[in-house]
Amino acid sequence: MIQSVILLFRRNVPARTRLLAFGSILSMFYFCFMTFTVTALCWFEILPNMYRNNYSTLRNHRYMVAFFFINAIGNCILVLGTNTSINRFKKKVLIPFSIKEHAKKDKPQSKENGKNSECNEVIKRRRNKECQKEIKEEEREKSETESASSEPGSKICLKCNYRRPARSHHCIICDTCILKRDHHCFFMTVCIGYFNQKYFIMYCFYMLLGTFYGMILIVMYMNALFKLRFYGPQTFVTLLYELLMMMWTGMYPGGKYVFLLLLMYGSLTAGLLAASLWFWQMQIVVTGQTTHEAETGNKKYSAKSIISNFKEVFGRYWPLTLILPIPLPQCSNGLYLSENKNLKK
């Protein structure tokens, strides 16, 4: 969100990037407006008026509304707050790339000097009474992550000046490389990558449940207030046609009727968008692909089983992820080395 606002007002930004940032901000406001408006309307207006004489039913409906709302907002916060870029590993993982150093191929540095400097660093740490376990852990991480950056699937990002690992791509809006980048989500204003994909999927799931649930309550409320009856999906088309004809002939309906009708269509649109995103994300999760890999037919990083692909995204504690919006660890660190191989934590 902040990066989109910065791009919107920064100078010398391409028109396409500025337009994408503006669309990202609008999409974020649309989903936030629908989430809070429908929740508040159901909680304070629809449910108390429809079930004022039935406290148990009112309580159960409010439990459902609260459950959907907490999960949607909680997963939204986790998507926005989870760092899934290469910046989380930049200090100890990725190999810096300098164009000047790359141009000096005829003057390679001495390997002995590099080894001596590393030995001196280890000796210095030992003299400072640092833990041997910590030194070995840092050396192991350095060895693994250097392998990830030198893997054939890795490439050099000229924007970040780093050798990014395989499956990582640079985003022009987020202005950084994203680990296992799937896409830039305009509704979240951030990129969906390795560490926040599961939260995005659960957000879409609870958004589609919450918006459709709210839409049903709005339809029931309109039926109670205006004797509005639904005869099937075609009613959504006929209602809009009737509203336009009433406004054309000067028979303006009440403001409450128009507000509820527009909110119903807004809930329907948001629910369909969330459903399509959730369905697509689940499809590429079970195949072990990203959106780009699915479009190009690349399955080199897919595991042998659907369960393994599922755990790769949702982590080893996936049952908790499905019902609670809490940050839980992944099965690995998002650095892919080769086919069906990912560095473990």
Short mmCIF file of C-alpha atoms in Angstrom, two decimals:
data_model
loop_
_atom_site.label_atom_id
_atom_site.label_comp_id
_atom_site.label_asym_id
_atom_site.label_seq_id
_atom_site.Cartn_x
_atom_site.Cartn_y
_atom_site.Cartn_z
CA MET A 1 0.00 0.00 0.00
CA ILE A 2 2.73 2.46 1.01
CA GLN A 3 4.87 1.52 -1.98
CA SER A 4 1.91 2.08 -4.34
CA VAL A 5 1.32 5.56 -2.89
CA ILE A 6 5.02 6.37 -3.27
CA LEU A 7 5.00 5.27 -6.91
CA LEU A 8 1.87 7.32 -7.53
CA PHE A 9 3.56 10.58 -6.55
CA ARG A 10 7.19 9.84 -7.40
CA ARG A 11 8.74 11.61 -10.35
CA ASN A 12 10.07 9.87 -13.46
CA VAL A 13 7.80 6.85 -12.95
CA PRO A 14 6.52 5.22 -16.18
CA ALA A 15 2.84 5.84 -16.91
CA ARG A 16 2.08 2.11 -16.90
CA THR A 17 3.61 1.64 -13.44
CA ARG A 18 1.78 4.69 -12.11
CA LEU A 19 -1.51 3.37 -13.51
CA LEU A 20 -0.93 -0.05 -11.93
CA ALA A 21 -0.21 1.58 -8.57
CA PHE A 22 -3.40 3.65 -8.81
CA GLY A 23 -5.46 0.56 -9.68
CA SER A 24 -3.89 -1.30 -6.77
CA ILE A 25 -4.95 1.43 -4.32
CA LEU A 26 -8.51 1.51 -5.69
CA SER A 27 -8.83 -2.27 -5.45
CA MET A 28 -7.62 -2.22 -1.85
CA PHE A 29 -10.17 0.43 -0.88
CA TYR A 30 -12.95 -1.47 -2.66
CA PHE A 31 -12.37 -4.71 -0.75
CA CYS A 32 -11.91 -2.88 2.56
CA PHE A 33 -15.13 -0.93 1.98
CA MET A 34 -17.10 -4.07 1.15
CA THR A 35 -15.68 -6.00 4.11
CA PHE A 36 -16.39 -3.39 6.78
CA THR A 37 -19.68 -2.12 5.31
CA VAL A 38 -21.31 -5.52 4.85
CA THR A 39 -20.12 -6.68 8.28
CA ALA A 40 -21.41 -3.55 10.04
CA LEU A 41 -24.72 -3.67 8.16
CA CYS A 42 -25.33 -7.32 9.05
CA TRP A 43 -24.25 -6.88 12.67
CA PHE A 44 -26.08 -3.66 13.57
CA GLU A 45 -29.00 -3.47 11.10
CA ILE A 46 -30.06 -6.70 9.41
CA LEU A 47 -29.67 -9.31 12.14
CA PRO A 48 -31.22 -7.28 15.03
CA ASN A 49 -34.26 -6.37 12.90
CA MET A 50 -34.82 -9.84 11.50
CA TYR A 51 -34.23 -11.87 14.68
CA ARG A 52 -35.19 -9.50 17.46
CA ASN A 53 -37.51 -12.12 18.97
CA ASN A 54 -35.15 -15.06 18.52
CA TYR A 55 -32.00 -14.46 20.53
CA SER A 56 -30.39 -17.86 19.89
CA THR A 57 -30.62 -17.48 16.09
CA LEU A 58 -29.33 -13.91 16.34
CA ARG A 59 -26.38 -15.09 18.41
CA ASN A 60 -25.51 -17.91 16.00
CA HIS A 61 -25.60 -15.58 13.00
CA ARG A 62 -23.37 -13.10 14.79
CA TYR A 63 -20.92 -15.88 15.62
CA MET A 64 -20.71 -16.72 11.92
CA VAL A 65 -20.27 -13.08 10.91
CA ALA A 66 -17.55 -12.58 13.53
CA PHE A 67 -15.75 -15.79 12.48
CA PHE A 68 -15.67 -14.79 8.80
CA PHE A 69 -14.67 -11.21 9.60
CA ILE A 70 -11.83 -12.11 11.99
CA ASN A 71 -10.36 -14.67 9.59
CA ALA A 72 -10.61 -12.35 6.58
CA ILE A 73 -9.06 -9.36 8.34
CA GLY A 74 -6.48 -11.49 10.17
CA ASN A 75 -5.24 -13.14 6.99
CA CYS A 76 -5.26 -9.78 5.21
CA ILE A 77 -2.97 -8.34 7.89
CA LEU A 78 -0.68 -11.37 7.61
CA VAL A 79 -0.47 -10.97 3.83
CA LEU A 80 0.45 -7.30 4.19
CA GLY A 81 2.83 -7.80 7.11
CA THR A 82 4.74 -10.87 5.93
CA ASN A 83 8.01 -10.14 4.16
CA THR A 84 8.31 -12.50 1.22
CA SER A 85 11.01 -10.60 -0.69
CA ILE A 86 14.73 -11.34 -0.96
CA ASN A 87 15.35 -8.55 1.56
CA ARG A 88 14.77 -10.99 4.42
CA PHE A 89 17.87 -12.93 3.32
CA LYS A 90 19.91 -10.23 1.66
CA LYS A 91 22.56 -9.91 4.39
CA LYS A 92 23.39 -13.60 4.73
CA VAL A 93 21.93 -15.33 1.70
CA LEU A 94 22.26 -13.67 -1.65
CA ILE A 95 25.46 -12.99 -3.50
CA PRO A 96 25.81 -9.29 -4.40
CA PHE A 97 26.32 -8.64 -8.07
CA SER A 98 28.40 -5.71 -9.26
CA ILE A 99 28.54 -4.78 -12.93
CA LYS A 100 32.04 -3.40 -12.46
CA GLU A 101 33.22 -6.65 -10.89
CA HIS A 102 31.52 -8.62 -13.64
CA ALA A 103 33.38 -6.58 -16.26
CA LYS A 104 36.75 -7.41 -14.70
CA LYS A 105 36.77 -11.06 -15.69
CA ASP A 106 40.41 -10.83 -16.73
CA LYS A 107 41.44 -9.96 -13.17
CA PRO A 108 40.10 -12.71 -10.94
CA GLN A 109 40.67 -12.34 -7.24
CA SER A 110 42.92 -14.73 -5.45
CA LYS A 111 41.15 -17.60 -3.75
CA GLU A 112 43.80 -17.72 -1.05
CA ASN A 113 43.03 -14.14 0.01
CA GLY A 114 39.37 -15.03 0.32
CA LYS A 115 40.14 -18.11 2.37
CA ASN A 116 42.52 -16.19 4.62
CA SER A 117 39.94 -13.48 5.28
CA GLU A 118 37.33 -16.10 6.18
CA CYS A 119 39.77 -17.84 8.53
CA ASN A 120 40.64 -14.55 10.18
CA GLU A 121 36.96 -13.87 10.70
CA VAL A 122 36.46 -17.25 12.37
CA ILE A 123 39.50 -16.74 14.61
CA LYS A 124 38.29 -13.30 15.57
CA ARG A 125 34.91 -14.65 16.56
CA ARG A 126 36.50 -17.39 18.63
CA ARG A 127 38.62 -14.84 20.44
CA ASN A 128 35.45 -12.91 21.19
CA LYS A 129 34.11 -16.10 22.84
CA GLU A 130 31.34 -16.62 20.30
CA CYS A 131 29.52 -19.93 20.36
CA GLN A 132 30.90 -22.64 18.06
CA LYS A 133 27.37 -23.73 17.22
CA GLU A 134 26.49 -20.25 15.96
CA ILE A 135 29.56 -20.17 13.73
CA LYS A 136 28.74 -23.56 12.20
CA GLU A 137 25.13 -22.50 11.65
CA GLU A 138 26.19 -19.34 9.83
CA GLU A 139 28.64 -21.29 7.68
CA ARG A 140 25.94 -23.83 6.83
CA GLU A 141 23.45 -21.10 5.86
CA LYS A 142 26.10 -19.34 3.79
CA SER A 143 26.98 -22.56 1.95
CA GLU A 144 23.33 -23.41 1.25
CA THR A 145 22.30 -19.97 0.13
CA GLU A 146 25.35 -19.45 -2.05
CA SER A 147 24.36 -22.71 -3.75
CA ALA A 148 20.87 -21.31 -4.25
CA SER A 149 22.20 -18.14 -5.83
CA SER A 150 24.59 -20.03 -8.12
CA GLU A 151 21.96 -22.58 -9.20
CA PRO A 152 21.25 -22.69 -12.98
CA GLY A 153 17.67 -21.55 -12.28
CA SER A 154 18.91 -18.38 -10.59
CA LYS A 155 19.35 -15.14 -12.52
CA ILE A 156 20.84 -11.73 -11.99
CA CYS A 157 18.44 -8.90 -11.19
CA LEU A 158 19.86 -5.65 -12.55
CA LYS A 159 17.38 -3.67 -10.46
CA CYS A 160 18.35 -5.18 -7.09
CA ASN A 161 21.95 -5.98 -8.12
CA TYR A 162 21.66 -9.46 -6.63
CA ARG A 163 21.70 -12.97 -7.97
CA ARG A 164 18.16 -13.94 -7.13
CA PRO A 165 17.30 -17.60 -6.45
CA ALA A 166 15.23 -19.75 -8.77
CA ARG A 167 11.47 -18.99 -8.95
CA SER A 168 12.12 -15.42 -7.77
CA HIS A 169 11.05 -12.47 -9.92
CA HIS A 170 11.29 -8.69 -9.70
CA CYS A 171 8.11 -6.65 -9.20
CA ILE A 172 8.07 -3.14 -10.66
CA ILE A 173 5.49 -1.97 -8.12
CA CYS A 174 7.02 -3.50 -4.97
CA ASP A 175 10.47 -2.59 -6.39
CA THR A 176 12.13 -5.77 -5.15
CA CYS A 177 12.54 -9.44 -6.02
CA ILE A 178 9.95 -11.78 -4.50
CA LEU A 179 10.73 -15.33 -3.39
CA LYS A 180 8.63 -17.79 -5.40
CA ARG A 181 6.65 -14.89 -6.83
CA ASP A 182 3.14 -15.83 -7.92
CA HIS A 183 1.65 -12.44 -8.81
CA HIS A 184 1.17 -8.88 -7.61
CA CYS A 185 -2.22 -8.72 -5.91
CA PHE A 186 -4.02 -5.44 -6.61
CA PHE A 187 -6.49 -6.06 -3.79
CA MET A 188 -3.64 -6.37 -1.28
CA THR A 189 -1.24 -3.91 -2.98
CA VAL A 190 1.59 -6.41 -2.35
CA CYS A 191 3.14 -9.37 -4.12
CA ILE A 192 2.08 -12.90 -3.29
CA GLY A 193 5.11 -15.12 -2.76
CA TYR A 194 6.42 -18.04 -0.79
CA PHE A 195 5.83 -16.76 2.74
CA ASN A 196 2.39 -15.11 2.36
CA GLN A 197 0.66 -17.25 -0.27
CA LYS A 198 -1.15 -19.39 2.32
CA TYR A 199 -2.54 -16.28 4.03
CA PHE A 200 -3.72 -14.92 0.68
CA ILE A 201 -5.50 -18.19 -0.13
CA MET A 202 -7.26 -18.23 3.23
CA TYR A 203 -8.19 -14.56 2.83
CA CYS A 204 -9.85 -15.33 -0.51
CA PHE A 205 -11.62 -18.32 1.03
CA TYR A 206 -13.12 -16.38 3.93
CA MET A 207 -13.88 -13.40 1.70
CA LEU A 208 -15.97 -15.55 -0.62
CA LEU A 209 -17.76 -17.14 2.35
CA GLY A 210 -18.29 -13.81 4.09
CA THR A 211 -19.48 -11.85 1.05
CA PHE A 212 -21.88 -14.57 -0.10
CA TYR A 213 -23.16 -14.96 3.46
CA GLY A 214 -23.68 -11.20 3.68
CA MET A 215 -25.36 -11.15 0.28
CA ILE A 216 -27.85 -13.82 1.40
CA LEU A 217 -28.66 -11.79 4.52
CA ILE A 218 -29.16 -8.66 2.40
CA VAL A 219 -31.53 -10.55 0.08
CA MET A 220 -33.52 -11.84 3.06
CA TYR A 221 -33.68 -8.33 4.52
CA MET A 222 -34.87 -6.83 1.23
CA ASN A 223 -37.51 -9.52 1.01
CA ALA A 224 -38.76 -8.59 4.49
CA LEU A 225 -38.74 -4.84 3.79
CA PHE A 226 -39.81 -4.58 0.14
CA LYS A 227 -41.36 -8.03 -0.53
CA LEU A 228 -38.56 -8.66 -2.98
CA ARG A 229 -38.52 -12.25 -4.25
CA PHE A 230 -35.73 -14.14 -5.96
CA TYR A 231 -36.55 -16.77 -8.56
CA GLY A 232 -33.00 -17.73 -9.44
CA PRO A 233 -29.74 -16.23 -10.71
CA GLN A 234 -31.65 -14.37 -13.44
CA THR A 235 -33.18 -12.18 -10.74
CA PHE A 236 -29.86 -10.34 -10.40
CA VAL A 237 -30.25 -9.22 -14.03
CA THR A 238 -33.95 -8.35 -13.82
CA LEU A 239 -33.50 -6.30 -10.63
CA LEU A 240 -30.87 -4.12 -12.26
CA TYR A 241 -33.07 -3.69 -15.35
CA GLU A 242 -36.06 -2.72 -13.19
CA LEU A 243 -33.97 -0.19 -11.25
CA LEU A 244 -32.75 1.45 -14.45
CA MET A 245 -36.27 1.58 -15.90
CA MET A 246 -37.63 3.14 -12.69
CA MET A 247 -34.97 5.83 -12.80
CA TRP A 248 -35.60 6.39 -16.53
CA THR A 249 -39.33 6.94 -16.01
CA GLY A 250 -38.84 9.20 -12.99
CA MET A 251 -40.10 6.69 -10.41
CA TYR A 252 -37.12 7.01 -8.11
CA PRO A 253 -37.00 4.27 -5.45
CA GLY A 254 -36.06 5.01 -1.87
CA GLY A 255 -32.46 5.59 -0.88
CA LYS A 256 -32.42 2.56 1.38
CA TYR A 257 -33.60 0.31 -1.45
CA VAL A 258 -30.90 1.60 -3.80
CA PHE A 259 -28.21 1.31 -1.12
CA LEU A 260 -29.10 -2.29 -0.27
CA LEU A 261 -29.36 -3.23 -3.94
CA LEU A 262 -25.96 -1.74 -4.79
CA LEU A 263 -24.43 -3.39 -1.73
CA MET A 264 -25.90 -6.70 -2.84
CA TYR A 265 -24.29 -6.34 -6.28
CA GLY A 266 -21.03 -5.27 -4.64
CA SER A 267 -21.08 -8.38 -2.44
CA LEU A 268 -21.81 -10.56 -5.45
CA THR A 269 -18.91 -9.06 -7.42
CA ALA A 270 -16.45 -9.33 -4.52
CA GLY A 271 -17.55 -12.90 -3.82
CA LEU A 272 -17.10 -13.98 -7.44
CA LEU A 273 -13.65 -12.37 -7.61
CA ALA A 274 -12.57 -14.01 -4.35
CA ALA A 275 -13.97 -17.37 -5.50
CA SER A 276 -12.11 -17.24 -8.82
CA LEU A 277 -8.84 -16.29 -7.12
CA TRP A 278 -9.23 -19.01 -4.49
CA PHE A 279 -10.07 -21.68 -7.06
CA TRP A 280 -7.05 -20.78 -9.20
CA GLN A 281 -4.69 -20.65 -6.23
CA MET A 282 -5.81 -24.06 -5.02
CA GLN A 283 -5.34 -25.45 -8.50
CA ILE A 284 -1.70 -24.35 -8.71
CA VAL A 285 -1.07 -25.38 -5.10
CA VAL A 286 -1.93 -29.03 -5.76
CA THR A 287 0.22 -29.00 -8.91
CA GLY A 288 3.16 -27.33 -7.13
CA GLN A 289 3.37 -24.39 -9.54
CA THR A 290 3.21 -20.62 -9.58
CA THR A 291 0.96 -18.70 -11.96
CA HIS A 292 3.87 -18.05 -14.34
CA GLU A 293 4.91 -21.71 -14.26
CA ALA A 294 1.34 -22.85 -14.90
CA GLU A 295 1.09 -20.54 -17.91
CA THR A 296 4.37 -21.86 -19.35
CA GLY A 297 3.75 -25.50 -18.40
CA ASN A 298 6.76 -25.69 -16.06
CA LYS A 299 6.46 -28.46 -13.44
CA LYS A 300 10.12 -28.94 -12.53
CA TYR A 301 9.57 -27.81 -8.92
CA SER A 302 6.45 -29.88 -8.32
CA ALA A 303 6.64 -32.60 -5.68
CA LYS A 304 5.63 -36.20 -6.30
CA SER A 305 2.35 -36.00 -4.39
CA ILE A 306 -0.49 -33.52 -3.92
CA ILE A 307 -0.05 -33.67 -0.14
CA SER A 308 3.60 -32.63 -0.41
CA ASN A 309 2.69 -29.71 -2.66
CA PHE A 310 -0.06 -28.70 -0.25
CA LYS A 311 2.30 -28.75 2.77
CA GLU A 312 4.91 -26.82 0.81
CA VAL A 313 2.49 -23.87 0.70
CA PHE A 314 0.53 -24.22 3.95
CA GLY A 315 3.33 -25.59 6.15
CA ARG A 316 3.44 -28.52 8.52
CA TYR A 317 0.82 -26.92 10.79
CA TRP A 318 -1.71 -26.51 7.99
CA PRO A 319 -4.82 -27.53 10.07
CA LEU A 320 -4.33 -24.45 12.25
CA THR A 321 -3.82 -22.25 9.19
CA LEU A 322 -7.23 -23.25 7.86
CA ILE A 323 -9.15 -21.99 10.90
CA LEU A 324 -6.91 -19.44 12.65
CA PRO A 325 -5.20 -16.35 11.16
CA ILE A 326 -1.90 -16.78 12.99
CA PRO A 327 1.68 -16.72 11.63
CA LEU A 328 3.04 -20.25 11.39
CA PRO A 329 6.39 -21.48 9.96
CA GLN A 330 6.81 -22.95 6.51
CA CYS A 331 8.44 -26.28 5.74
CA SER A 332 11.49 -24.60 4.17
CA ASN A 333 13.01 -21.18 3.59
CA GLY A 334 11.82 -20.53 0.04
CA LEU A 335 15.21 -21.01 -1.65
CA TYR A 336 14.86 -23.56 -4.44
CA LEU A 337 17.97 -25.34 -5.65
CA SER A 338 16.87 -27.84 -8.26
CA GLU A 339 14.00 -30.07 -9.26
CA ASN A 340 11.85 -31.16 -6.30
CA LYS A 341 14.42 -29.79 -3.87
CA ASN A 342 14.01 -26.96 -1.41
CA LEU A 343 16.35 -25.91 1.36
CA LYS A 344 15.03 -26.96 4.75
CA LYS A 345 15.13 -24.71 7.74
#
